[in-house]
Every structure is written in structure tokens, then in C-alpha cells.
mmCIF file with all atom_site columns, C-alpha atoms in Angstrom:
data_model
loop_
_atom_site.group_PDB
_atom_site.id
_atom_site.type_symbol
_atom_site.label_atom_id
_atom_site.label_alt_id
_atom_site.label_comp_id
_atom_site.label_asym_id
_atom_site.label_entity_id
_atom_site.label_seq_id
_atom_site.pdbx_PDB_ins_code
_atom_site.Cartn_x
_atom_site.Cartn_y
_atom_site.Cartn_z
_atom_site.occupancy
_atom_site.B_iso_or_equiv
_atom_site.pdbx_formal_charge
_atom_site.auth_seq_id
_atom_site.auth_comp_id
_atom_site.auth_asym_id
_atom_site.auth_atom_id
_atom_site.pdbx_PDB_model_num
ATOM 1   C CA . GLU X 1 1   ? 99.853  111.702 86.602  1.00 0.00 ? 1   GLU X CA 1
ATOM 2   C CA . ASP X 1 2   ? 101.577 108.382 86.394  1.00 0.00 ? 2   ASP X CA 1
ATOM 3   C CA . LYS X 1 3   ? 99.840  105.617 88.327  1.00 0.00 ? 3   LYS X CA 1
ATOM 4   C CA . VAL X 1 4   ? 99.865  101.941 88.990  1.00 0.00 ? 4   VAL X CA 1
ATOM 5   C CA . VAL X 1 5   ? 96.741  100.056 90.032  1.00 0.00 ? 5   VAL X CA 1
ATOM 6   C CA . GLN X 1 6   ? 96.658  96.558  91.374  1.00 0.00 ? 6   GLN X CA 1
ATOM 7   C CA . SER X 1 7   ? 93.709  94.253  91.871  1.00 0.00 ? 7   SER X CA 1
ATOM 8   C CA . PRO X 1 8   ? 92.398  92.688  93.870  1.00 0.00 ? 8   PRO X CA 1
ATOM 9   C CA . LEU X 1 9   ? 93.640  94.480  96.976  1.00 0.00 ? 9   LEU X CA 1
ATOM 10  C CA . SER X 1 10  ? 93.377  91.237  98.965  1.00 0.00 ? 10  SER X CA 1
ATOM 11  C CA . LEU X 1 11  ? 92.653  87.582  98.180  1.00 0.00 ? 11  LEU X CA 1
ATOM 12  C CA . VAL X 1 12  ? 92.110  84.429  100.241 1.00 0.00 ? 12  VAL X CA 1
ATOM 13  C CA . VAL X 1 13  ? 92.570  81.058  98.637  1.00 0.00 ? 13  VAL X CA 1
ATOM 14  C CA . HIS X 1 14  ? 93.264  77.487  99.736  1.00 0.00 ? 14  HIS X CA 1
ATOM 15  C CA . GLU X 1 15  ? 96.482  75.546  99.172  1.00 0.00 ? 15  GLU X CA 1
ATOM 16  C CA . GLY X 1 16  ? 96.581  74.047  95.727  1.00 0.00 ? 16  GLY X CA 1
ATOM 17  C CA . ASP X 1 17  ? 94.551  76.882  94.113  1.00 0.00 ? 17  ASP X CA 1
ATOM 18  C CA . THR X 1 18  ? 95.794  78.883  91.191  1.00 0.00 ? 18  THR X CA 1
ATOM 19  C CA . VAL X 1 19  ? 95.692  82.661  91.571  1.00 0.00 ? 19  VAL X CA 1
ATOM 20  C CA . THR X 1 20  ? 96.086  85.564  89.108  1.00 0.00 ? 20  THR X CA 1
ATOM 21  C CA . LEU X 1 21  ? 97.022  88.972  90.304  1.00 0.00 ? 21  LEU X CA 1
ATOM 22  C CA . ASN X 1 22  ? 96.481  91.989  88.194  1.00 0.00 ? 22  ASN X CA 1
ATOM 23  C CA . CYS X 1 23  ? 98.484  95.192  87.616  1.00 0.00 ? 23  CYS X CA 1
ATOM 24  C CA . SER X 1 24  ? 97.447  98.029  85.255  1.00 0.00 ? 24  SER X CA 1
ATOM 25  C CA . TYR X 1 25  ? 99.311  101.206 84.700  1.00 0.00 ? 25  TYR X CA 1
ATOM 26  C CA . GLU X 1 26  ? 99.358  104.609 83.129  1.00 0.00 ? 26  GLU X CA 1
ATOM 27  C CA . VAL X 1 27  ? 102.940 105.775 82.796  1.00 0.00 ? 27  VAL X CA 1
ATOM 28  C CA . THR X 1 28  ? 104.579 108.201 80.387  1.00 0.00 ? 28  THR X CA 1
ATOM 29  C CA . ASN X 1 29  ? 107.505 106.671 78.556  1.00 0.00 ? 29  ASN X CA 1
ATOM 30  C CA . PHE X 1 30  ? 107.242 103.126 79.939  1.00 0.00 ? 30  PHE X CA 1
ATOM 31  C CA . ARG X 1 31  ? 110.447 101.276 80.491  1.00 0.00 ? 31  ARG X CA 1
ATOM 32  C CA . SER X 1 32  ? 109.751 98.212  82.528  1.00 0.00 ? 32  SER X CA 1
ATOM 33  C CA . LEU X 1 33  ? 107.297 96.574  84.904  1.00 0.00 ? 33  LEU X CA 1
ATOM 34  C CA . LEU X 1 34  ? 108.386 94.672  87.981  1.00 0.00 ? 34  LEU X CA 1
ATOM 35  C CA . TRP X 1 35  ? 106.866 92.327  90.546  1.00 0.00 ? 35  TRP X CA 1
ATOM 36  C CA . TYR X 1 36  ? 108.038 92.085  94.140  1.00 0.00 ? 36  TYR X CA 1
ATOM 37  C CA . LYS X 1 37  ? 106.965 89.854  96.965  1.00 0.00 ? 37  LYS X CA 1
ATOM 38  C CA . GLN X 1 38  ? 106.830 91.374  100.550 1.00 0.00 ? 38  GLN X CA 1
ATOM 39  C CA . GLU X 1 39  ? 106.350 89.109  103.473 1.00 0.00 ? 39  GLU X CA 1
ATOM 40  C CA . LYS X 1 40  ? 106.820 90.664  106.988 1.00 0.00 ? 40  LYS X CA 1
ATOM 41  C CA . LYS X 1 41  ? 109.914 92.352  105.920 1.00 0.00 ? 41  LYS X CA 1
ATOM 42  C CA . ALA X 1 42  ? 111.591 94.013  102.879 1.00 0.00 ? 42  ALA X CA 1
ATOM 43  C CA . PRO X 1 43  ? 110.249 93.437  99.292  1.00 0.00 ? 43  PRO X CA 1
ATOM 44  C CA . THR X 1 44  ? 112.118 90.877  97.240  1.00 0.00 ? 44  THR X CA 1
ATOM 45  C CA . PHE X 1 45  ? 112.409 90.943  93.545  1.00 0.00 ? 45  PHE X CA 1
ATOM 46  C CA . LEU X 1 46  ? 110.437 88.419  91.391  1.00 0.00 ? 46  LEU X CA 1
ATOM 47  C CA . PHE X 1 47  ? 110.347 89.539  87.843  1.00 0.00 ? 47  PHE X CA 1
ATOM 48  C CA . MET X 1 48  ? 111.224 92.376  85.473  1.00 0.00 ? 48  MET X CA 1
ATOM 49  C CA . LEU X 1 49  ? 109.159 92.678  82.275  1.00 0.00 ? 49  LEU X CA 1
ATOM 50  C CA . THR X 1 50  ? 109.986 94.873  79.394  1.00 0.00 ? 50  THR X CA 1
ATOM 51  C CA . SER X 1 51  ? 108.510 93.273  76.325  1.00 0.00 ? 51  SER X CA 1
ATOM 52  C CA . SER X 1 52  ? 104.889 92.267  75.533  1.00 0.00 ? 52  SER X CA 1
ATOM 53  C CA . GLY X 1 53  ? 103.865 88.699  75.294  1.00 0.00 ? 53  GLY X CA 1
ATOM 54  C CA . ILE X 1 54  ? 107.078 87.187  76.673  1.00 0.00 ? 54  ILE X CA 1
ATOM 55  C CA . GLU X 1 55  ? 106.290 85.073  79.779  1.00 0.00 ? 55  GLU X CA 1
ATOM 56  C CA . LYS X 1 56  ? 108.742 85.066  82.595  1.00 0.00 ? 56  LYS X CA 1
ATOM 57  C CA . LYS X 1 57  ? 108.706 81.991  84.875  1.00 0.00 ? 57  LYS X CA 1
ATOM 58  C CA . SER X 1 58  ? 110.209 80.951  88.133  1.00 0.00 ? 58  SER X CA 1
ATOM 59  C CA . GLY X 1 59  ? 108.939 77.736  89.563  1.00 0.00 ? 59  GLY X CA 1
ATOM 60  C CA . ARG X 1 60  ? 105.212 78.026  90.177  1.00 0.00 ? 60  ARG X CA 1
ATOM 61  C CA . LEU X 1 61  ? 105.247 81.771  89.423  1.00 0.00 ? 61  LEU X CA 1
ATOM 62  C CA . SER X 1 62  ? 104.874 83.345  86.085  1.00 0.00 ? 62  SER X CA 1
ATOM 63  C CA . SER X 1 63  ? 104.207 86.752  84.741  1.00 0.00 ? 63  SER X CA 1
ATOM 64  C CA . ILE X 1 64  ? 103.425 88.314  81.390  1.00 0.00 ? 64  ILE X CA 1
ATOM 65  C CA . LEU X 1 65  ? 103.030 91.907  80.118  1.00 0.00 ? 65  LEU X CA 1
ATOM 66  C CA . ASP X 1 66  ? 100.740 93.444  77.608  1.00 0.00 ? 66  ASP X CA 1
ATOM 67  C CA . LYS X 1 67  ? 102.045 96.829  76.576  1.00 0.00 ? 67  LYS X CA 1
ATOM 68  C CA . LYS X 1 68  ? 99.137  97.526  74.286  1.00 0.00 ? 68  LYS X CA 1
ATOM 69  C CA . GLU X 1 69  ? 96.507  97.131  76.965  1.00 0.00 ? 69  GLU X CA 1
ATOM 70  C CA . LEU X 1 70  ? 98.927  98.408  79.702  1.00 0.00 ? 70  LEU X CA 1
ATOM 71  C CA . PHE X 1 71  ? 98.712  95.643  82.198  1.00 0.00 ? 71  PHE X CA 1
ATOM 72  C CA . SER X 1 72  ? 100.535 92.696  83.636  1.00 0.00 ? 72  SER X CA 1
ATOM 73  C CA . ILE X 1 73  ? 99.479  89.543  85.441  1.00 0.00 ? 73  ILE X CA 1
ATOM 74  C CA . LEU X 1 74  ? 101.263 87.476  87.992  1.00 0.00 ? 74  LEU X CA 1
ATOM 75  C CA . ASN X 1 75  ? 100.144 83.839  88.110  1.00 0.00 ? 75  ASN X CA 1
ATOM 76  C CA . ILE X 1 76  ? 100.786 81.492  90.990  1.00 0.00 ? 76  ILE X CA 1
ATOM 77  C CA . THR X 1 77  ? 99.917  77.817  90.441  1.00 0.00 ? 77  THR X CA 1
ATOM 78  C CA . ALA X 1 78  ? 99.461  75.152  93.222  1.00 0.00 ? 78  ALA X CA 1
ATOM 79  C CA . THR X 1 79  ? 99.677  77.775  95.868  1.00 0.00 ? 79  THR X CA 1
ATOM 80  C CA . GLN X 1 80  ? 101.307 76.966  99.262  1.00 0.00 ? 80  GLN X CA 1
ATOM 81  C CA . THR X 1 81  ? 100.988 78.633  102.620 1.00 0.00 ? 81  THR X CA 1
ATOM 82  C CA . GLY X 1 82  ? 104.524 80.092  102.014 1.00 0.00 ? 82  GLY X CA 1
ATOM 83  C CA . ASP X 1 83  ? 103.075 82.142  99.104  1.00 0.00 ? 83  ASP X CA 1
ATOM 84  C CA . SER X 1 84  ? 101.120 84.253  101.631 1.00 0.00 ? 84  SER X CA 1
ATOM 85  C CA . ALA X 1 85  ? 102.535 87.862  101.230 1.00 0.00 ? 85  ALA X CA 1
ATOM 86  C CA . VAL X 1 86  ? 101.841 91.109  99.744  1.00 0.00 ? 86  VAL X CA 1
ATOM 87  C CA . TYR X 1 87  ? 102.678 91.262  96.000  1.00 0.00 ? 87  TYR X CA 1
ATOM 88  C CA . LEU X 1 88  ? 103.819 94.572  94.714  1.00 0.00 ? 88  LEU X CA 1
ATOM 89  C CA . CYS X 1 89  ? 103.743 95.807  91.136  1.00 0.00 ? 89  CYS X CA 1
ATOM 90  C CA . ALA X 1 90  ? 105.996 98.715  90.099  1.00 0.00 ? 90  ALA X CA 1
ATOM 91  C CA . VAL X 1 91  ? 106.652 100.589 86.883  1.00 0.00 ? 91  VAL X CA 1
ATOM 92  C CA . ALA X 1 92  ? 109.763 102.428 85.768  1.00 0.00 ? 92  ALA X CA 1
ATOM 93  C CA . SER X 1 93  ? 109.638 105.115 83.102  1.00 0.00 ? 93  SER X CA 1
ATOM 94  C CA . TYR X 1 94  ? 112.123 106.933 80.889  1.00 0.00 ? 94  TYR X CA 1
ATOM 95  C CA . GLY X 1 95  ? 110.670 110.253 82.081  1.00 0.00 ? 95  GLY X CA 1
ATOM 96  C CA . GLY X 1 96  ? 112.649 113.105 83.534  1.00 0.00 ? 96  GLY X CA 1
ATOM 97  C CA . SER X 1 97  ? 113.480 111.010 86.670  1.00 0.00 ? 97  SER X CA 1
ATOM 98  C CA . GLN X 1 98  ? 115.197 107.961 85.288  1.00 0.00 ? 98  GLN X CA 1
ATOM 99  C CA . GLY X 1 99  ? 115.485 106.413 88.806  1.00 0.00 ? 99  GLY X CA 1
ATOM 100 C CA . ASN X 1 100 ? 111.804 106.924 89.668  1.00 0.00 ? 100 ASN X CA 1
ATOM 101 C CA . LEU X 1 101 ? 109.858 103.795 90.364  1.00 0.00 ? 101 LEU X CA 1
ATOM 102 C CA . ILE X 1 102 ? 106.150 103.938 90.930  1.00 0.00 ? 102 ILE X CA 1
ATOM 103 C CA . PHE X 1 103 ? 104.499 101.213 93.053  1.00 0.00 ? 103 PHE X CA 1
ATOM 104 C CA . GLY X 1 104 ? 100.982 99.994  93.198  1.00 0.00 ? 104 GLY X CA 1
ATOM 105 C CA . LYS X 1 105 ? 99.391  99.476  96.669  1.00 0.00 ? 105 LYS X CA 1
ATOM 106 C CA . GLY X 1 106 ? 99.862  95.701  96.463  1.00 0.00 ? 106 GLY X CA 1
ATOM 107 C CA . THR X 1 107 ? 97.697  92.634  96.637  1.00 0.00 ? 107 THR X CA 1
ATOM 108 C CA . LYS X 1 108 ? 97.598  90.825  99.876  1.00 0.00 ? 108 LYS X CA 1
ATOM 109 C CA . LEU X 1 109 ? 97.447  87.110  99.318  1.00 0.00 ? 109 LEU X CA 1
ATOM 110 C CA . SER X 1 110 ? 96.507  84.675  102.052 1.00 0.00 ? 110 SER X CA 1
ATOM 111 C CA . VAL X 1 111 ? 96.821  81.004  101.406 1.00 0.00 ? 111 VAL X CA 1
ATOM 112 C CA . LYS X 1 112 ? 94.969  78.761  103.882 1.00 0.00 ? 112 LYS X CA 1
ATOM 113 C CA . PRO X 1 113 ? 96.007  75.197  104.488 1.00 0.00 ? 113 PRO X CA 1
ATOM 114 C CA . GLU Y 2 1   ? 127.170 88.410  102.096 1.00 0.00 ? 1   GLU Y CA 1
ATOM 115 C CA . ALA Y 2 2   ? 125.646 90.940  99.671  1.00 0.00 ? 2   ALA Y CA 1
ATOM 116 C CA . GLN Y 2 3   ? 123.195 93.146  101.478 1.00 0.00 ? 3   GLN Y CA 1
ATOM 117 C CA . VAL Y 2 4   ? 121.699 96.482  102.217 1.00 0.00 ? 4   VAL Y CA 1
ATOM 118 C CA . THR Y 2 5   ? 121.815 97.503  105.897 1.00 0.00 ? 5   THR Y CA 1
ATOM 119 C CA . GLN Y 2 6   ? 119.789 100.176 107.633 1.00 0.00 ? 6   GLN Y CA 1
ATOM 120 C CA . ASN Y 2 7   ? 120.223 101.659 111.112 1.00 0.00 ? 7   ASN Y CA 1
ATOM 121 C CA . PRO Y 2 8   ? 118.444 102.035 113.388 1.00 0.00 ? 8   PRO Y CA 1
ATOM 122 C CA . ARG Y 2 9   ? 115.791 99.370  112.795 1.00 0.00 ? 9   ARG Y CA 1
ATOM 123 C CA . TYR Y 2 10  ? 113.407 100.962 115.238 1.00 0.00 ? 10  TYR Y CA 1
ATOM 124 C CA . LEU Y 2 11  ? 113.274 104.621 116.353 1.00 0.00 ? 11  LEU Y CA 1
ATOM 125 C CA . ILE Y 2 12  ? 110.912 106.616 118.533 1.00 0.00 ? 12  ILE Y CA 1
ATOM 126 C CA . THR Y 2 13  ? 111.547 110.267 118.645 1.00 0.00 ? 13  THR Y CA 1
ATOM 127 C CA . VAL Y 2 14  ? 109.823 113.642 119.269 1.00 0.00 ? 14  VAL Y CA 1
ATOM 128 C CA . THR Y 2 15  ? 108.674 116.350 116.919 1.00 0.00 ? 15  THR Y CA 1
ATOM 129 C CA . GLY Y 2 16  ? 111.558 118.634 115.824 1.00 0.00 ? 16  GLY Y CA 1
ATOM 130 C CA . LYS Y 2 17  ? 114.450 116.486 116.961 1.00 0.00 ? 17  LYS Y CA 1
ATOM 131 C CA . LYS Y 2 18  ? 116.776 116.004 113.967 1.00 0.00 ? 18  LYS Y CA 1
ATOM 132 C CA . LEU Y 2 19  ? 117.502 112.376 113.100 1.00 0.00 ? 19  LEU Y CA 1
ATOM 133 C CA . THR Y 2 20  ? 119.440 110.420 110.489 1.00 0.00 ? 20  THR Y CA 1
ATOM 134 C CA . VAL Y 2 21  ? 118.742 106.880 109.326 1.00 0.00 ? 21  VAL Y CA 1
ATOM 135 C CA . THR Y 2 22  ? 121.777 105.381 107.748 1.00 0.00 ? 22  THR Y CA 1
ATOM 136 C CA . CYS Y 2 23  ? 121.852 103.115 104.729 1.00 0.00 ? 23  CYS Y CA 1
ATOM 137 C CA . SER Y 2 24  ? 124.863 101.105 103.462 1.00 0.00 ? 24  SER Y CA 1
ATOM 138 C CA . GLN Y 2 25  ? 125.227 98.591  100.668 1.00 0.00 ? 25  GLN Y CA 1
ATOM 139 C CA . ASN Y 2 26  ? 128.218 96.359  99.900  1.00 0.00 ? 26  ASN Y CA 1
ATOM 140 C CA . MET Y 2 27  ? 127.464 95.500  96.273  1.00 0.00 ? 27  MET Y CA 1
ATOM 141 C CA . ASN Y 2 28  ? 129.085 98.454  94.703  1.00 0.00 ? 28  ASN Y CA 1
ATOM 142 C CA . HIS Y 2 29  ? 125.780 99.558  93.246  1.00 0.00 ? 29  HIS Y CA 1
ATOM 143 C CA . GLU Y 2 30  ? 125.498 102.964 91.646  1.00 0.00 ? 30  GLU Y CA 1
ATOM 144 C CA . TYR Y 2 31  ? 121.770 103.406 92.318  1.00 0.00 ? 31  TYR Y CA 1
ATOM 145 C CA . MET Y 2 32  ? 120.280 103.919 95.847  1.00 0.00 ? 32  MET Y CA 1
ATOM 146 C CA . SER Y 2 33  ? 116.874 105.026 96.927  1.00 0.00 ? 33  SER Y CA 1
ATOM 147 C CA . TRP Y 2 34  ? 114.715 105.688 99.895  1.00 0.00 ? 34  TRP Y CA 1
ATOM 148 C CA . TYR Y 2 35  ? 111.004 104.702 100.240 1.00 0.00 ? 35  TYR Y CA 1
ATOM 149 C CA . ARG Y 2 36  ? 108.333 105.019 102.845 1.00 0.00 ? 36  ARG Y CA 1
ATOM 150 C CA . GLN Y 2 37  ? 105.588 102.577 103.221 1.00 0.00 ? 37  GLN Y CA 1
ATOM 151 C CA . ASP Y 2 38  ? 102.181 103.516 104.752 1.00 0.00 ? 38  ASP Y CA 1
ATOM 152 C CA . PRO Y 2 39  ? 99.060  101.537 105.097 1.00 0.00 ? 39  PRO Y CA 1
ATOM 153 C CA . GLY Y 2 40  ? 96.717  102.074 102.207 1.00 0.00 ? 40  GLY Y CA 1
ATOM 154 C CA . LEU Y 2 41  ? 99.352  104.146 100.334 1.00 0.00 ? 41  LEU Y CA 1
ATOM 155 C CA . GLY Y 2 42  ? 101.935 101.558 99.425  1.00 0.00 ? 42  GLY Y CA 1
ATOM 156 C CA . LEU Y 2 43  ? 105.541 102.234 98.709  1.00 0.00 ? 43  LEU Y CA 1
ATOM 157 C CA . ARG Y 2 44  ? 106.426 105.803 97.802  1.00 0.00 ? 44  ARG Y CA 1
ATOM 158 C CA . GLN Y 2 45  ? 109.813 107.035 96.713  1.00 0.00 ? 45  GLN Y CA 1
ATOM 159 C CA . ILE Y 2 46  ? 111.419 109.769 98.727  1.00 0.00 ? 46  ILE Y CA 1
ATOM 160 C CA . TYR Y 2 47  ? 114.759 110.415 97.033  1.00 0.00 ? 47  TYR Y CA 1
ATOM 161 C CA . TYR Y 2 48  ? 117.141 108.443 94.914  1.00 0.00 ? 48  TYR Y CA 1
ATOM 162 C CA . SER Y 2 49  ? 120.656 108.683 93.723  1.00 0.00 ? 49  SER Y CA 1
ATOM 163 C CA . MET Y 2 50  ? 122.035 107.505 90.335  1.00 0.00 ? 50  MET Y CA 1
ATOM 164 C CA . ASN Y 2 51  ? 125.640 107.855 91.653  1.00 0.00 ? 51  ASN Y CA 1
ATOM 165 C CA . VAL Y 2 52  ? 127.999 109.686 93.997  1.00 0.00 ? 52  VAL Y CA 1
ATOM 166 C CA . GLU Y 2 53  ? 127.057 113.333 94.424  1.00 0.00 ? 53  GLU Y CA 1
ATOM 167 C CA . VAL Y 2 54  ? 123.930 112.786 92.185  1.00 0.00 ? 54  VAL Y CA 1
ATOM 168 C CA . THR Y 2 55  ? 120.596 112.842 93.982  1.00 0.00 ? 55  THR Y CA 1
ATOM 169 C CA . ASP Y 2 56  ? 116.978 113.580 92.780  1.00 0.00 ? 56  ASP Y CA 1
ATOM 170 C CA . LYS Y 2 57  ? 113.523 113.879 94.341  1.00 0.00 ? 57  LYS Y CA 1
ATOM 171 C CA . GLY Y 2 58  ? 111.071 111.014 94.237  1.00 0.00 ? 58  GLY Y CA 1
ATOM 172 C CA . ASP Y 2 59  ? 107.352 111.417 94.773  1.00 0.00 ? 59  ASP Y CA 1
ATOM 173 C CA . VAL Y 2 60  ? 107.343 112.575 98.406  1.00 0.00 ? 60  VAL Y CA 1
ATOM 174 C CA . PRO Y 2 61  ? 110.531 114.476 99.192  1.00 0.00 ? 61  PRO Y CA 1
ATOM 175 C CA . GLU Y 2 62  ? 109.135 117.107 101.458 1.00 0.00 ? 62  GLU Y CA 1
ATOM 176 C CA . GLY Y 2 63  ? 110.686 117.062 104.958 1.00 0.00 ? 63  GLY Y CA 1
ATOM 177 C CA . TYR Y 2 64  ? 113.630 114.859 103.964 1.00 0.00 ? 64  TYR Y CA 1
ATOM 178 C CA . LYS Y 2 65  ? 117.138 115.377 102.933 1.00 0.00 ? 65  LYS Y CA 1
ATOM 179 C CA . VAL Y 2 66  ? 119.724 112.937 101.502 1.00 0.00 ? 66  VAL Y CA 1
ATOM 180 C CA . SER Y 2 67  ? 123.388 112.949 100.639 1.00 0.00 ? 67  SER Y CA 1
ATOM 181 C CA . ARG Y 2 68  ? 125.615 110.670 98.583  1.00 0.00 ? 68  ARG Y CA 1
ATOM 182 C CA . LYS Y 2 69  ? 129.197 111.374 99.461  1.00 0.00 ? 69  LYS Y CA 1
ATOM 183 C CA . GLU Y 2 70  ? 130.326 107.750 99.066  1.00 0.00 ? 70  GLU Y CA 1
ATOM 184 C CA . LYS Y 2 71  ? 129.061 105.082 96.825  1.00 0.00 ? 71  LYS Y CA 1
ATOM 185 C CA . ARG Y 2 72  ? 128.113 102.759 99.560  1.00 0.00 ? 72  ARG Y CA 1
ATOM 186 C CA . ASN Y 2 73  ? 126.230 105.059 101.857 1.00 0.00 ? 73  ASN Y CA 1
ATOM 187 C CA . PHE Y 2 74  ? 123.049 107.018 101.380 1.00 0.00 ? 74  PHE Y CA 1
ATOM 188 C CA . PRO Y 2 75  ? 121.732 108.521 104.683 1.00 0.00 ? 75  PRO Y CA 1
ATOM 189 C CA . LEU Y 2 76  ? 118.221 109.889 105.075 1.00 0.00 ? 76  LEU Y CA 1
ATOM 190 C CA . ILE Y 2 77  ? 117.947 112.967 107.165 1.00 0.00 ? 77  ILE Y CA 1
ATOM 191 C CA . LEU Y 2 78  ? 114.872 114.367 108.878 1.00 0.00 ? 78  LEU Y CA 1
ATOM 192 C CA . GLU Y 2 79  ? 115.843 117.877 109.948 1.00 0.00 ? 79  GLU Y CA 1
ATOM 193 C CA . SER Y 2 80  ? 112.538 118.541 111.858 1.00 0.00 ? 80  SER Y CA 1
ATOM 194 C CA . PRO Y 2 81  ? 110.587 115.316 112.131 1.00 0.00 ? 81  PRO Y CA 1
ATOM 195 C CA . SER Y 2 82  ? 106.787 115.583 112.373 1.00 0.00 ? 82  SER Y CA 1
ATOM 196 C CA . PRO Y 2 83  ? 104.196 112.978 113.327 1.00 0.00 ? 83  PRO Y CA 1
ATOM 197 C CA . ASN Y 2 84  ? 103.117 112.583 109.606 1.00 0.00 ? 84  ASN Y CA 1
ATOM 198 C CA . GLN Y 2 85  ? 106.539 111.152 108.960 1.00 0.00 ? 85  GLN Y CA 1
ATOM 199 C CA . THR Y 2 86  ? 105.832 108.141 111.154 1.00 0.00 ? 86  THR Y CA 1
ATOM 200 C CA . SER Y 2 87  ? 106.204 105.324 108.759 1.00 0.00 ? 87  SER Y CA 1
ATOM 201 C CA . LEU Y 2 88  ? 108.249 102.272 107.704 1.00 0.00 ? 88  LEU Y CA 1
ATOM 202 C CA . TYR Y 2 89  ? 111.202 103.312 105.661 1.00 0.00 ? 89  TYR Y CA 1
ATOM 203 C CA . PHE Y 2 90  ? 113.136 101.197 103.244 1.00 0.00 ? 90  PHE Y CA 1
ATOM 204 C CA . CYS Y 2 91  ? 116.476 101.764 101.540 1.00 0.00 ? 91  CYS Y CA 1
ATOM 205 C CA . ALA Y 2 92  ? 117.243 100.059 98.349  1.00 0.00 ? 92  ALA Y CA 1
ATOM 206 C CA . SER Y 2 93  ? 120.103 99.797  95.860  1.00 0.00 ? 93  SER Y CA 1
ATOM 207 C CA . ALA Y 2 94  ? 120.642 98.452  92.323  1.00 0.00 ? 94  ALA Y CA 1
ATOM 208 C CA . PRO Y 2 95  ? 123.356 98.213  89.701  1.00 0.00 ? 95  PRO Y CA 1
ATOM 209 C CA . LEU Y 2 96  ? 122.830 100.550 86.841  1.00 0.00 ? 96  LEU Y CA 1
ATOM 210 C CA . ARG Y 2 97  ? 122.678 98.582  83.642  1.00 0.00 ? 97  ARG Y CA 1
ATOM 211 C CA . THR Y 2 98  ? 120.959 99.339  80.278  1.00 0.00 ? 98  THR Y CA 1
ATOM 212 C CA . SER Y 2 99  ? 117.808 98.033  81.841  1.00 0.00 ? 99  SER Y CA 1
ATOM 213 C CA . GLY Y 2 100 ? 117.948 100.733 84.461  1.00 0.00 ? 100 GLY Y CA 1
ATOM 214 C CA . SER Y 2 101 ? 117.647 100.551 88.216  1.00 0.00 ? 101 SER Y CA 1
ATOM 215 C CA . GLU Y 2 102 ? 114.656 98.314  88.556  1.00 0.00 ? 102 GLU Y CA 1
ATOM 216 C CA . THR Y 2 103 ? 116.129 95.236  90.084  1.00 0.00 ? 103 THR Y CA 1
ATOM 217 C CA . GLN Y 2 104 ? 116.462 96.801  93.496  1.00 0.00 ? 104 GLN Y CA 1
ATOM 218 C CA . TYR Y 2 105 ? 117.642 95.052  96.641  1.00 0.00 ? 105 TYR Y CA 1
ATOM 219 C CA . PHE Y 2 106 ? 115.817 96.413  99.722  1.00 0.00 ? 106 PHE Y CA 1
ATOM 220 C CA . GLY Y 2 107 ? 117.217 96.828  103.233 1.00 0.00 ? 107 GLY Y CA 1
ATOM 221 C CA . PRO Y 2 108 ? 115.295 95.435  106.173 1.00 0.00 ? 108 PRO Y CA 1
ATOM 222 C CA . GLY Y 2 109 ? 113.406 98.600  106.912 1.00 0.00 ? 109 GLY Y CA 1
ATOM 223 C CA . THR Y 2 110 ? 113.388 101.171 109.650 1.00 0.00 ? 110 THR Y CA 1
ATOM 224 C CA . ARG Y 2 111 ? 110.206 101.663 111.688 1.00 0.00 ? 111 ARG Y CA 1
ATOM 225 C CA . LEU Y 2 112 ? 109.967 105.353 112.803 1.00 0.00 ? 112 LEU Y CA 1
ATOM 226 C CA . LEU Y 2 113 ? 107.555 106.765 115.298 1.00 0.00 ? 113 LEU Y CA 1
ATOM 227 C CA . VAL Y 2 114 ? 107.478 110.572 115.679 1.00 0.00 ? 114 VAL Y CA 1
ATOM 228 C CA . LEU Y 2 115 ? 105.588 111.752 118.855 1.00 0.00 ? 115 LEU Y CA 1
#
């Protein structure tokens, strides 16, 4: 059975800290891995990763994929209180259901001032 | 403004009373999908559609129906709601490119309570 596992489930840090969120997966016919940020509303897209070793960056956020070890990390440097959210990892596969997206349970990040 | 809209945003109903949650997008996206989000279980896909008149089951389709008669609309139908369908529901859409349907835009969510 395909699955996506995120760790830690929750994390509390102080402003200015650097955090690393983890996502491991077991998926048949992997196509891509995505990161979303969810505040008290709908998830918003952050990154899509398809190739190993190529870092995607957006401001203080960055992410990288390791297709050999089947995991991805999301880094946030110099955290701010506005980074407090649930971060969701999802994986898409080329399986029989091309539109199927499997989400992890998320990592809840709390950034204290 | 490019967006995905859902209605209603909040709904309280009783067991067995049929209901429909509407979803509409104005981005001409081929792909649309419904998810439910429950504490401790994360986001789970209910149904998705790759284009008009093309729908497929996600991970938790039981108790739900969908239709895709027009490109912009993808309603979620609960024929006979039960309390275990109490949840937060999200609709999403995406353009279909070679990379697939991953870069999804989510609607604001519909919070459903079934008594």
C-alpha cells in the first residue's frame, strides 16, 4: 500500500531558528513529491520535486528530494511567526489512478516570538 | 481573480438527508478533485476528475458521488449522509500538463457536521 510519512508530527521553535521537516514515502511508480503549507484555511502550494538532488528554493524555504532513499526535506531558515502552519507532503504516482495524490498527516510547526 | 469556490462553507445536517457541496473554478483547469481532512488522518482523496465526463475514485469514495458535466464545476453529492462523514472538505483544481495534476489550487473548504 502506498504511503507517505511525515516527521515530526509537531515542532515548536523560536523565531530565528532553522527547521527541517521530513517526508518519507513508499509509492509505486513515483512521479513527483509536493509540499504544501496549510494555515487556518486551504493548503497552498510550495514546491514540486521530481528529480533527485535538485534543490528548490523560495525565499527562506528550500526543499530537496532523494529518490534513492525515498525521502524529501523541507528547510525553513530564520523562521518567523508567520511560518507557523501545518506543512503537508504529498506524493503523486503513475499508477492506475493518474490523478491520485497521497498526503502525509502533516507537521505542525509553531514558531514562538 | 483566479480561484476555486465552494458552497456552502459551513453545513449542519441530519443523517440521511441528501446534500450537495458545489465546487467551481475559473481557471479552465482540466483536473478537479475532492478531499476530506480529519484530525489525525490528514487529507484523503475522495474522487477526482481528469476532464469533463471523466471521474475516478480516490482513496475514500464510499458514501460519495460526483459528476463533471462542465469543466468548471465538480459537485460532491452525499446521497445519505452519516455522522462519519462529518469532516472538513476541500475541492481542488489543477491544469493538466506533462507534470501531471500536482500543482493543485485548493478551495476555502466546507465544514460539514452530520447529526
